[in-house]
Tab-separated table of C-alpha atoms in Angstrom:
chain	number	residue	atom	x	y	z
A	1	MET	CA	128.237	78.775	140.438
A	2	PHE	CA	126.316	82.047	140.805
A	3	THR	CA	125.727	84.921	138.449
A	4	GLN	CA	127.516	88.262	138.631
A	5	THR	CA	125.091	91.149	138.105
A	6	VAL	CA	125.913	93.281	135.080
A	7	ARG	CA	126.737	96.785	136.272
A	8	SER	CA	125.004	99.523	134.314
A	9	PRO	CA	123.911	103.065	135.151
A	10	ILE	CA	120.898	103.398	137.441
A	11	SER	CA	119.560	105.786	134.793
A	12	ALA	CA	120.462	103.432	131.927
A	13	SER	CA	116.941	103.775	130.564
A	14	TYR	CA	117.428	107.542	130.394
A	15	ILE	CA	120.753	107.606	128.585
A	16	GLY	CA	119.783	104.782	126.206
A	17	GLN	CA	116.265	105.985	125.470
A	18	GLY	CA	117.103	107.250	121.970
A	19	ALA	CA	118.067	103.794	120.688
A	20	TYR	CA	114.629	103.181	119.144
A	21	SER	CA	114.158	106.732	117.844
A	22	ASN	CA	114.769	107.957	114.300
A	23	ASN	CA	115.584	111.488	115.403
A	24	TYR	CA	116.969	111.337	118.953
A	25	ALA	CA	119.675	108.678	118.849
A	26	ASP	CA	122.952	109.927	120.363
A	27	VAL	CA	126.381	108.553	121.231
A	28	PHE	CA	125.063	106.719	124.327
A	29	SER	CA	122.182	105.025	122.512
A	30	PHE	CA	124.352	102.070	121.486
A	31	ASN	CA	124.612	101.131	125.180
A	32	ALA	CA	121.007	99.963	124.799
A	33	ASN	CA	121.319	98.540	121.279
A	34	GLN	CA	124.421	98.619	119.069
A	35	ALA	CA	122.258	98.780	115.934
A	36	SER	CA	121.443	102.409	116.836
A	37	LEU	CA	124.977	103.330	115.753
A	38	ALA	CA	123.744	103.119	112.164
A	39	LYS	CA	121.595	106.247	112.694
A	40	LEU	CA	124.482	108.529	113.679
A	41	LYS	CA	125.529	110.952	110.941
A	42	ASN	CA	128.318	112.779	112.792
A	43	ALA	CA	131.248	111.801	114.977
A	44	SER	CA	130.261	112.350	118.594
A	45	ALA	CA	131.487	111.892	122.149
A	46	GLY	CA	129.875	111.827	125.576
A	47	ILE	CA	130.582	111.419	129.265
A	48	TYR	CA	128.128	110.400	131.969
A	49	GLY	CA	128.543	110.198	135.730
A	50	GLU	CA	126.222	109.327	138.603
A	51	LYS	CA	126.462	108.984	142.399
A	52	ARG	CA	124.273	106.039	143.328
A	53	PHE	CA	121.979	106.875	146.226
A	54	LEU	CA	124.352	109.784	147.074
A	55	ILE	CA	127.103	107.355	148.183
A	56	ASN	CA	130.617	108.247	146.975
A	57	GLU	CA	131.769	104.617	146.805
A	58	LEU	CA	128.941	103.728	144.429
A	59	GLY	CA	129.832	106.156	141.648
A	60	LEU	CA	129.583	105.067	138.019
A	61	TYR	CA	131.267	106.798	135.076
A	62	ASP	CA	130.803	106.097	131.382
A	63	VAL	CA	132.626	107.547	128.359
A	64	ALA	CA	131.457	106.860	124.807
A	65	VAL	CA	132.747	107.843	121.373
A	66	ALA	CA	131.175	107.135	117.974
A	67	PHE	CA	132.370	107.866	114.462
A	68	PRO	CA	130.800	107.061	111.074
A	69	THR	CA	132.664	105.546	108.125
A	70	SER	CA	131.702	104.509	104.617
A	71	SER	CA	131.704	100.881	105.790
A	72	GLY	CA	129.509	101.366	108.851
A	73	ASN	CA	129.735	103.198	112.171
A	74	PHE	CA	132.045	102.388	115.088
A	75	GLY	CA	131.702	103.068	118.799
A	76	LEU	CA	133.980	102.890	121.840
A	77	ASP	CA	132.670	102.654	125.396
A	78	ALA	CA	134.563	102.692	128.719
A	79	ARG	CA	132.734	102.190	132.004
A	80	TYR	CA	133.947	102.280	135.635
A	81	TYR	CA	131.993	101.502	138.806
A	82	GLY	CA	133.070	101.530	142.452
A	83	PHE	CA	136.112	102.868	144.319
A	84	SER	CA	139.689	101.883	145.149
A	85	GLN	CA	138.760	98.898	147.344
A	86	TYR	CA	136.233	97.401	144.946
A	87	ASN	CA	135.596	98.317	141.343
A	88	GLU	CA	134.310	96.945	138.045
A	89	SER	CA	135.238	98.194	134.589
A	90	GLN	CA	134.235	97.400	131.048
A	91	PHE	CA	135.809	98.438	127.738
A	92	GLY	CA	133.844	97.844	124.557
A	93	LEU	CA	134.290	98.156	120.798
A	94	ALA	CA	131.026	98.353	118.828
A	95	TYR	CA	130.028	98.328	115.175
A	96	GLY	CA	126.685	99.105	113.572
A	97	ARG	CA	125.377	99.474	110.043
A	98	SER	CA	122.193	99.533	107.977
A	99	LEU	CA	121.049	96.624	105.828
A	100	GLY	CA	118.853	98.628	103.515
A	101	SER	CA	116.239	101.115	104.698
A	102	LYS	CA	114.353	98.803	107.061
A	103	VAL	CA	116.969	96.952	109.132
A	104	ASP	CA	119.957	98.042	111.250
A	105	ILE	CA	122.325	95.626	112.981
A	106	GLY	CA	125.128	95.983	115.525
A	107	VAL	CA	127.596	94.048	117.663
A	108	GLN	CA	129.969	94.905	120.511
A	109	PHE	CA	132.932	93.059	122.066
A	110	ASN	CA	133.735	93.782	125.721
A	111	TYR	CA	136.591	93.278	128.161
A	112	TYR	CA	135.149	93.074	131.702
A	113	ASP	CA	137.270	93.286	134.869
A	114	VAL	CA	136.513	93.087	138.613
A	115	ARG	CA	139.085	94.176	141.222
A	116	ILE	CA	138.931	93.656	144.995
A	117	ALA	CA	141.680	95.053	147.237
A	118	GLY	CA	143.632	92.209	148.842
A	119	TYR	CA	142.146	89.588	146.498
A	120	GLY	CA	143.334	90.677	143.055
A	121	ASN	CA	141.211	90.784	139.954
A	122	ALA	CA	139.223	88.576	137.595
A	123	SER	CA	138.362	89.345	133.986
A	124	THR	CA	136.581	87.961	130.972
A	125	VAL	CA	135.687	88.773	127.368
A	126	ASN	CA	132.096	88.770	126.151
A	127	PHE	CA	129.953	90.201	123.389
A	128	GLU	CA	126.514	91.674	122.799
A	129	MET	CA	124.463	92.303	119.690
A	130	GLY	CA	121.234	93.878	118.524
A	131	THR	CA	119.001	94.691	115.606
A	132	ILE	CA	116.446	97.422	114.949
A	133	LEU	CA	113.557	97.187	112.477
A	134	HIS	CA	112.042	100.353	111.006
A	135	LEU	CA	108.433	99.194	110.792
A	136	THR	CA	107.090	102.577	109.659
A	137	ASP	CA	108.387	106.128	109.484
A	138	HIS	CA	107.287	106.589	113.110
A	139	LEU	CA	107.586	103.117	114.678
A	140	ASN	CA	110.752	101.113	115.397
A	141	ALA	CA	111.262	97.789	117.148
A	142	GLY	CA	114.343	95.801	118.060
A	143	ILE	CA	115.995	93.141	120.177
A	144	HIS	CA	119.253	93.162	122.118
A	145	ILE	CA	121.241	90.343	123.722
A	146	TYR	CA	124.089	90.804	126.222
A	147	ASN	CA	126.510	87.951	126.962
A	148	PRO	CA	124.506	85.141	125.291
A	149	ILE	CA	127.241	82.523	125.811
A	150	GLY	CA	127.610	83.216	129.551
A	151	ALA	CA	131.246	84.381	129.786
A	152	LYS	CA	132.861	83.291	133.066
A	153	LEU	CA	135.193	85.126	135.452
A	154	GLY	CA	138.487	84.093	137.055
A	155	LYS	CA	140.963	81.270	136.631
A	156	ASN	CA	138.563	78.657	137.990
A	157	GLN	CA	135.593	80.185	136.162
A	158	GLU	CA	133.373	79.733	139.206
A	159	GLU	CA	131.405	82.881	138.538
A	160	LYS	CA	129.877	84.189	135.345
A	161	LEU	CA	128.361	87.383	134.064
A	162	ALA	CA	124.609	87.431	133.706
A	163	SER	CA	122.969	87.174	130.301
A	164	ILE	CA	120.419	89.862	129.440
A	165	TYR	CA	117.712	89.703	126.769
A	166	SER	CA	115.553	92.670	125.818
A	167	ALA	CA	113.007	93.798	123.256
A	168	GLY	CA	112.314	97.471	122.659
A	169	PHE	CA	109.809	99.637	120.806
A	170	GLY	CA	109.881	103.342	119.992
A	171	TYR	CA	107.143	105.557	118.579
A	172	GLU	CA	107.604	109.146	117.407
A	173	ALA	CA	104.198	110.801	117.544
A	174	SER	CA	105.720	114.024	116.184
A	175	ASP	CA	109.082	115.694	115.736
A	176	LYS	CA	108.776	116.851	119.366
A	177	PHE	CA	107.295	113.841	121.186
A	178	PHE	CA	108.776	110.351	121.485
A	179	MET	CA	107.810	107.369	123.626
A	180	SER	CA	109.512	104.026	124.170
A	181	ILE	CA	109.080	100.779	126.042
A	182	GLU	CA	111.597	98.010	126.698
A	183	ILE	CA	110.992	94.544	128.129
A	184	GLU	CA	114.146	93.203	129.753
A	185	LYS	CA	115.070	89.862	131.342
A	186	GLU	CA	118.348	89.599	133.221
A	187	GLU	CA	119.447	86.147	134.365
A	188	ASP	CA	118.283	85.301	137.926
A	189	LYS	CA	116.148	88.445	138.084
A	190	PRO	CA	112.455	89.083	137.390
A	191	VAL	CA	111.291	90.552	134.091
A	192	ASN	CA	111.591	94.330	134.012
A	193	VAL	CA	109.673	96.839	131.906
A	194	ASN	CA	111.207	100.243	131.191
A	195	ALA	CA	108.844	102.886	129.832
A	196	GLY	CA	109.870	106.406	128.906
A	197	LEU	CA	108.741	109.658	127.290
A	198	GLN	CA	110.654	112.505	125.686
A	199	TYR	CA	109.401	115.953	124.765
A	200	LYS	CA	111.305	118.707	122.977
A	201	PHE	CA	110.002	122.082	124.146
A	202	LEU	CA	112.465	124.090	122.035
A	203	PRO	CA	115.340	123.209	119.694
A	204	GLN	CA	117.657	123.813	122.669
A	205	LEU	CA	115.505	122.278	125.443
A	206	MET	CA	114.138	118.775	125.959
A	207	ALA	CA	112.996	116.596	128.862
A	208	ARG	CA	112.774	112.865	129.495
A	209	ALA	CA	110.931	110.837	132.149
A	210	GLY	CA	110.198	107.187	132.762
A	211	ILE	CA	109.888	104.239	135.111
A	212	SER	CA	111.512	100.833	135.636
A	213	ALA	CA	108.688	98.597	136.818
A	214	ALA	CA	110.691	95.824	138.533
A	215	THR	CA	112.255	98.211	141.076
A	216	SER	CA	109.668	101.030	140.899
A	217	ASN	CA	112.510	103.404	139.971
A	218	ILE	CA	111.353	106.715	138.520
A	219	TYR	CA	113.782	108.752	136.434
A	220	LEU	CA	113.652	112.177	134.878
A	221	GLY	CA	116.031	114.637	133.309
A	222	ILE	CA	116.327	117.794	131.310
A	223	GLY	CA	118.761	118.576	128.503
A	224	PHE	CA	120.052	121.957	127.317
A	225	GLY	CA	121.731	122.403	123.933
A	226	TRP	CA	124.263	125.013	122.822
A	227	GLY	CA	125.315	124.487	119.221
A	228	SER	CA	127.133	121.146	119.183
A	229	LEU	CA	126.989	120.682	122.981
A	230	ARG	CA	124.243	119.247	125.154
A	231	LEU	CA	124.203	118.991	128.947
A	232	ASP	CA	121.667	116.759	130.715
A	233	ALA	CA	120.927	116.733	134.423
A	234	THR	CA	119.249	113.519	135.570
A	235	ALA	CA	117.736	112.108	138.744
A	236	ASP	CA	116.547	108.609	139.570
A	237	TYR	CA	114.413	107.846	142.625
A	238	HIS	CA	114.221	104.446	144.329
A	239	PRO	CA	111.442	104.113	146.958
A	240	GLN	CA	113.741	102.523	149.568
A	241	LEU	CA	117.268	103.638	148.607
A	242	GLY	CA	116.644	107.230	147.611
A	243	ILE	CA	117.968	109.541	144.898
A	244	THR	CA	120.710	108.995	142.318
A	245	PRO	CA	121.784	112.262	140.637
A	246	GLY	CA	123.652	112.227	137.323
A	247	LEU	CA	125.159	114.494	134.672
A	248	MET	CA	125.655	113.786	130.972
A	249	LEU	CA	127.628	115.896	128.488
A	250	LEU	CA	127.378	115.271	124.729
A	251	TYR	CA	129.344	116.778	121.856
A	252	ASN	CA	128.501	116.290	118.179
A	253	PHE	CA	131.244	117.176	115.726
A	254	ASN	CA	130.218	119.125	112.611
A	255	LYS	CA	126.700	119.615	113.903
A	256	LYS	CA	125.386	123.146	114.223
A	257	GLU	CA	122.295	122.638	116.377
A	258	PHE	CA	120.189	120.072	118.205
């Protein structure tokens, strides 16, 4: 039996960077930690797309929706990777809420499917969960676990999805500057460290940058806000494989400005 790599955006550290922030969590933050859903005050939606290493067949698309309720906040996520001959998709339902002022928790249930032309498809159901601790007004820490029970694919269950364990920290030095670090261990892969920075130049303009140590990937992006809309242009650079461009569009309902 061998492990199937979990397919996530090349710029996953970029789009999930707000998970450990008090002020910059958005609809995609729960991809990194479902507990971040508890911070969202407004219903919101987002779409993200990237072309891995400028290859059409390696495109990844992600749509997320989040909405708060009096009993906690819910999120929906749909992800597609590949092309007609080979593709992977995941559909998830997430829930997050606060347990007092110091602790947030979250969980997500996923349906994962792999399709190969001429061979059919294999699918499985798994879950992930996370928690975030508000250590001070400026410092947050948390843990996240993906697929802890090792869900297996196919009728014969000869292949399974990887399990991923991570610990993250976020520090807001001011209302304009935020930094984060995440230590991640995916099954059958070396430990990875993701480090990132965010700076808000203006209420309508912010930038993010960071690095994934295990692959030496460098990512950066800039976001522009117009009322309830925000558009981010991202780029990730791999030393051997090249550039992965991406676009992210966010919409916050009932929110007047960023």
